[in-house]
PDB file of C-alpha atoms in Angstrom:
ATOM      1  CA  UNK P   1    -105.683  61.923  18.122  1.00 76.00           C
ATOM      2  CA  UNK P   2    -103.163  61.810  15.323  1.00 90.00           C
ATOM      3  CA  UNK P   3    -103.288  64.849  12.777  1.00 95.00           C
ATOM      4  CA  UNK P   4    -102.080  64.604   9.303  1.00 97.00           C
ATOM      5  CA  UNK P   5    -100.995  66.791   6.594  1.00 97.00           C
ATOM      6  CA  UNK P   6     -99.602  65.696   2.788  1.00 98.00           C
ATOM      7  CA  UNK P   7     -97.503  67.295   0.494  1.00 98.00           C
ATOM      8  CA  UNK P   8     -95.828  66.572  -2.636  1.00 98.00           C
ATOM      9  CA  UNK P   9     -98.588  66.262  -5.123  1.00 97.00           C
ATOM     10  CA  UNK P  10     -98.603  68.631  -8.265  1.00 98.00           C
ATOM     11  CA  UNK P  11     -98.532  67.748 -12.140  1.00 98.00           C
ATOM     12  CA  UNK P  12     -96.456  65.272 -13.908  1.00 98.00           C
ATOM     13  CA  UNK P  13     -96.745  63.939 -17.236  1.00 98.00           C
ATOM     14  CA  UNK P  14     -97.634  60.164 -17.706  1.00 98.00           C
ATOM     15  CA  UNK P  15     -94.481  57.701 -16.792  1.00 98.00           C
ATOM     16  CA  UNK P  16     -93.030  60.047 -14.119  1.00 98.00           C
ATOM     17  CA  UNK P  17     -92.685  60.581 -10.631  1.00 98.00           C
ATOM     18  CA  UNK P  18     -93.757  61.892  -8.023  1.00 98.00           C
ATOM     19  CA  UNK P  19     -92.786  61.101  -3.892  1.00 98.00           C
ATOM     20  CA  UNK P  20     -96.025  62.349  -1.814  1.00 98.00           C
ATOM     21  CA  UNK P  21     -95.366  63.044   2.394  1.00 98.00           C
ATOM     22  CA  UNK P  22     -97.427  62.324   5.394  1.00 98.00           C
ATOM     23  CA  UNK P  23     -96.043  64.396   8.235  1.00 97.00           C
ATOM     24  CA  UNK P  24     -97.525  62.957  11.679  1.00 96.00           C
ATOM     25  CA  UNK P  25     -98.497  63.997  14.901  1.00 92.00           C
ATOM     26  CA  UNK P  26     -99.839  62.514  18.095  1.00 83.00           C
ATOM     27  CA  UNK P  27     -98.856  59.460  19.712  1.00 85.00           C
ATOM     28  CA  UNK P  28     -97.194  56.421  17.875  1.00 82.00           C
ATOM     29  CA  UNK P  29    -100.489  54.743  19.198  1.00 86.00           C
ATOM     30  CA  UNK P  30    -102.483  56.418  17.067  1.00 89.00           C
ATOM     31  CA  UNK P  31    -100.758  55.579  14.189  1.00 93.00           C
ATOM     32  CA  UNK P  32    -100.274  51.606  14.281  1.00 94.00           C
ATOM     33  CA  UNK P  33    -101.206  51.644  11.057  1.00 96.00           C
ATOM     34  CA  UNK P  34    -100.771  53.947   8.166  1.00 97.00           C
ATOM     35  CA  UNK P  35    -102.018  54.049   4.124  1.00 98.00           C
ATOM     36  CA  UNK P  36    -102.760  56.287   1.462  1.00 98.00           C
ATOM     37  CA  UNK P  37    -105.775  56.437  -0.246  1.00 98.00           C
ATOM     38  CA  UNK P  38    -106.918  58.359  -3.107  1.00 98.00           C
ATOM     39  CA  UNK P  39    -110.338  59.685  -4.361  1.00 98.00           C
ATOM     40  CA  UNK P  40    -111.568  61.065  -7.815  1.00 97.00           C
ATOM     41  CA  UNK P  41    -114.924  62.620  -8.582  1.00 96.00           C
ATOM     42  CA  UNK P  42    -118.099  60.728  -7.950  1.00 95.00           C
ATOM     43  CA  UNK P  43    -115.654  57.457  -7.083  1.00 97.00           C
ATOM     44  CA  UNK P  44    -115.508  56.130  -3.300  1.00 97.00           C
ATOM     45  CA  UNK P  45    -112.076  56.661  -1.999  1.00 97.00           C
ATOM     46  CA  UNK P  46    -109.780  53.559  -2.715  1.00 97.00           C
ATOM     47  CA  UNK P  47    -106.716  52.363  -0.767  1.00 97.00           C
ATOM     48  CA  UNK P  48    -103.330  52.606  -2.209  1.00 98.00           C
ATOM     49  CA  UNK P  49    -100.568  51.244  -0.009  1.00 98.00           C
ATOM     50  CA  UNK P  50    -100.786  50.845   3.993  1.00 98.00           C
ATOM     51  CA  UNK P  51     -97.936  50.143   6.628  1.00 97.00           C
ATOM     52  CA  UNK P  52     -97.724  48.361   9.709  1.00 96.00           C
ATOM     53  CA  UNK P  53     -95.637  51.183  11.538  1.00 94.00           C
ATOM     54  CA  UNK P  54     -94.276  48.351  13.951  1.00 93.00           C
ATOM     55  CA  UNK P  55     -93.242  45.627  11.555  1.00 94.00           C
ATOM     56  CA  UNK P  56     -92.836  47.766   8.380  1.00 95.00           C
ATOM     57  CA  UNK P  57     -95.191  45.040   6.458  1.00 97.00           C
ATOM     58  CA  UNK P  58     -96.218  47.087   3.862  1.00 97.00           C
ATOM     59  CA  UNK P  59     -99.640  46.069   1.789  1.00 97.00           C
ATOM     60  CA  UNK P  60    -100.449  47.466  -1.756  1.00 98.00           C
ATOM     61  CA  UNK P  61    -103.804  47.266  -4.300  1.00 97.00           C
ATOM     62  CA  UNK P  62    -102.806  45.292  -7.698  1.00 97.00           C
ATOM     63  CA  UNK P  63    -102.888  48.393  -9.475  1.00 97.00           C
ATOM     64  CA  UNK P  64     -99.968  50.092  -8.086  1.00 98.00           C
ATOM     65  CA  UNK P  65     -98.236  46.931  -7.259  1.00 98.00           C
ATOM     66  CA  UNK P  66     -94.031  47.667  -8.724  1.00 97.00           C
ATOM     67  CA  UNK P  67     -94.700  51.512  -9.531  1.00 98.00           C
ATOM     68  CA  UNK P  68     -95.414  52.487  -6.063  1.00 98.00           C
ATOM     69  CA  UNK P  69     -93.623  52.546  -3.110  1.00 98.00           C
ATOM     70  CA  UNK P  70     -94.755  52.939   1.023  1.00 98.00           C
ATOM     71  CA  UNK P  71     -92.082  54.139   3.399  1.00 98.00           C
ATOM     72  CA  UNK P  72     -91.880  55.215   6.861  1.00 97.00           C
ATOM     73  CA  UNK P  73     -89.249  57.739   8.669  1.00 94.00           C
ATOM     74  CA  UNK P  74     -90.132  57.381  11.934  1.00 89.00           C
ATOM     75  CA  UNK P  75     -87.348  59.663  13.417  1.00 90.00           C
ATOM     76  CA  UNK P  76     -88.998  62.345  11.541  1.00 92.00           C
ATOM     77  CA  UNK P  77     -92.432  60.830  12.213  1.00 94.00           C
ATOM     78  CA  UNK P  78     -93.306  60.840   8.435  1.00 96.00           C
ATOM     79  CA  UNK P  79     -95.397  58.513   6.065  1.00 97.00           C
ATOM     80  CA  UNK P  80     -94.233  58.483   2.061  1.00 98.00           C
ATOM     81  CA  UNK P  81     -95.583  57.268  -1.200  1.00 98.00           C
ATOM     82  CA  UNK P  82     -92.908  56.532  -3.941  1.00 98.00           C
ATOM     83  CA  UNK P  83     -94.723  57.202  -6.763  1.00 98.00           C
ATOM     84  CA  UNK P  84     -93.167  55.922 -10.113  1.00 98.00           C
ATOM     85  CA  UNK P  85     -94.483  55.076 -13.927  1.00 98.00           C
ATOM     86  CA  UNK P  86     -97.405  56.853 -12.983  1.00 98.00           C
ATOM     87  CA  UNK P  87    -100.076  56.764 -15.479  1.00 98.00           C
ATOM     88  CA  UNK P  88    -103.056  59.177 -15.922  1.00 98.00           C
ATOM     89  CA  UNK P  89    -105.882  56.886 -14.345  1.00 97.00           C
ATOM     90  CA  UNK P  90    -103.452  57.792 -11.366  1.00 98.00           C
ATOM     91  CA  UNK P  91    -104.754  61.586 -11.367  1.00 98.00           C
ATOM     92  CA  UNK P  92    -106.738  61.809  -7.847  1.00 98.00           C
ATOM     93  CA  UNK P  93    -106.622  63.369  -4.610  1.00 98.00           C
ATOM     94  CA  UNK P  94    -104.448  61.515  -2.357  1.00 98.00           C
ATOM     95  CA  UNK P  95    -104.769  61.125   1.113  1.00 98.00           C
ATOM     96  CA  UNK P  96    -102.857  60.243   4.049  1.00 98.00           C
ATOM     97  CA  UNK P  97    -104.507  58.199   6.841  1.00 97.00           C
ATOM     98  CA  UNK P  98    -104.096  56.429  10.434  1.00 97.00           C
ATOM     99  CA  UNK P  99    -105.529  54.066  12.790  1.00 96.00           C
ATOM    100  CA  UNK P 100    -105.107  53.210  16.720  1.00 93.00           C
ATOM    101  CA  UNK P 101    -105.265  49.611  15.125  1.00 93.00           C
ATOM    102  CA  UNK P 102    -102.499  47.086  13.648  1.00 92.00           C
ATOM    103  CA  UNK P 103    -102.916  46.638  10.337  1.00 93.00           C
ATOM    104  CA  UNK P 104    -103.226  42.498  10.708  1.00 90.00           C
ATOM    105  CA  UNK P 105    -106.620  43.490  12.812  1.00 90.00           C
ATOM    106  CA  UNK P 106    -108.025  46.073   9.850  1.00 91.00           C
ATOM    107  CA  UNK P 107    -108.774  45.255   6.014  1.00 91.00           C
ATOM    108  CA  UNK P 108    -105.843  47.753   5.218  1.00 93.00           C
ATOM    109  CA  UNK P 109    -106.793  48.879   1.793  1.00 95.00           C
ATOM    110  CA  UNK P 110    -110.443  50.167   2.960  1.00 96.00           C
ATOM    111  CA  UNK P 111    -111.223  53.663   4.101  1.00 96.00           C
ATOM    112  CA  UNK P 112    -113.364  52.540   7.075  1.00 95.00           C
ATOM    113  CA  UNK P 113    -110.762  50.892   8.822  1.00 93.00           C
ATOM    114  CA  UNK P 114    -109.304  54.073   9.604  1.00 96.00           C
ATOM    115  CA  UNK P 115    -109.800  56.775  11.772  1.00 93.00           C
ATOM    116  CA  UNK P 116    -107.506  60.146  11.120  1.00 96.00           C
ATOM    117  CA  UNK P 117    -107.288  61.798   7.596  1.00 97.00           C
ATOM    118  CA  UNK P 118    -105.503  64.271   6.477  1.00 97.00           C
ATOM    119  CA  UNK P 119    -106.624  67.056   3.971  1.00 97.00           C
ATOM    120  CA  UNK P 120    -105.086  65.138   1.066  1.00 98.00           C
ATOM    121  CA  UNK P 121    -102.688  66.548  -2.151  1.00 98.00           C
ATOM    122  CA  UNK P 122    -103.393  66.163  -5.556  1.00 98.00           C
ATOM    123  CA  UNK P 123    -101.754  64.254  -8.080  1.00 98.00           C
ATOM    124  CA  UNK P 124    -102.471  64.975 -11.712  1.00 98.00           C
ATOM    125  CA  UNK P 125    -100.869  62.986 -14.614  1.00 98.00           C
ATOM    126  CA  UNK P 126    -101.500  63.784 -18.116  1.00 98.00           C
ATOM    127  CA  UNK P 127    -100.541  62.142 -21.346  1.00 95.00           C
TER     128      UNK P 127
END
């Protein structure tokens, strides 16, 4: 069992930045595969950005696609999001997840391929 815990969100005004971090426990195993997600009110969570730990293929929705960034620092066994011209249908909580599974074997962008969360950060943007 992996366990997971984000930092980094807070407030930013609308076309700035923020860099979100996914410190990680547990076996490199349990972590083949990494994303971030992110959640709003009365929404079903909806992948962001996922990793292949291994490789470093990285996958991304559309709508993030050239303003956000995944990363991996695997001496320091943390996952990052690079966020940048964030807008304010960006405001959500954001969560960090992982999978005993390769990211070629998973769809990467939905929750239920996963199987370790962590307690998520929130991001806020505001015009």
């Amino acid at each position: 069992q992996v366990q997971l815990v984000e930092s980094g969100g807070g407030s930013v005004q609308a076309g700035g930045s923020l860099r979100l971090s996914c410190a990680a426990s547990g076996n490199t195993y349990s972590r083949r595969c990494m994303g971030w997600f992110r959640q709003t009110p009365g929404k079903e969570r909806e992948g962001v950005a996922a990793i292949d730990t291994n490789s470093g293929r990285t996958y991304y929705a559309d709508s993030v696609k050239g303003r956000f960034t995944i990363s991996q620092d695997n001496a320091k066994n943390t996952l990052y999001l690079q966020m940048n011209s964030l807008k304010v249908e960006d405001t959500a909580m954001y969560y960090c997840a992982a999978t005993t599974r390769w990211c070629a074997l998973i769809a990467t962008l939905r929750p239920d391929g996963y199987n370790s969360w962590g307690q998520g950060t929130q991001v806020t943007v505001s015009s």
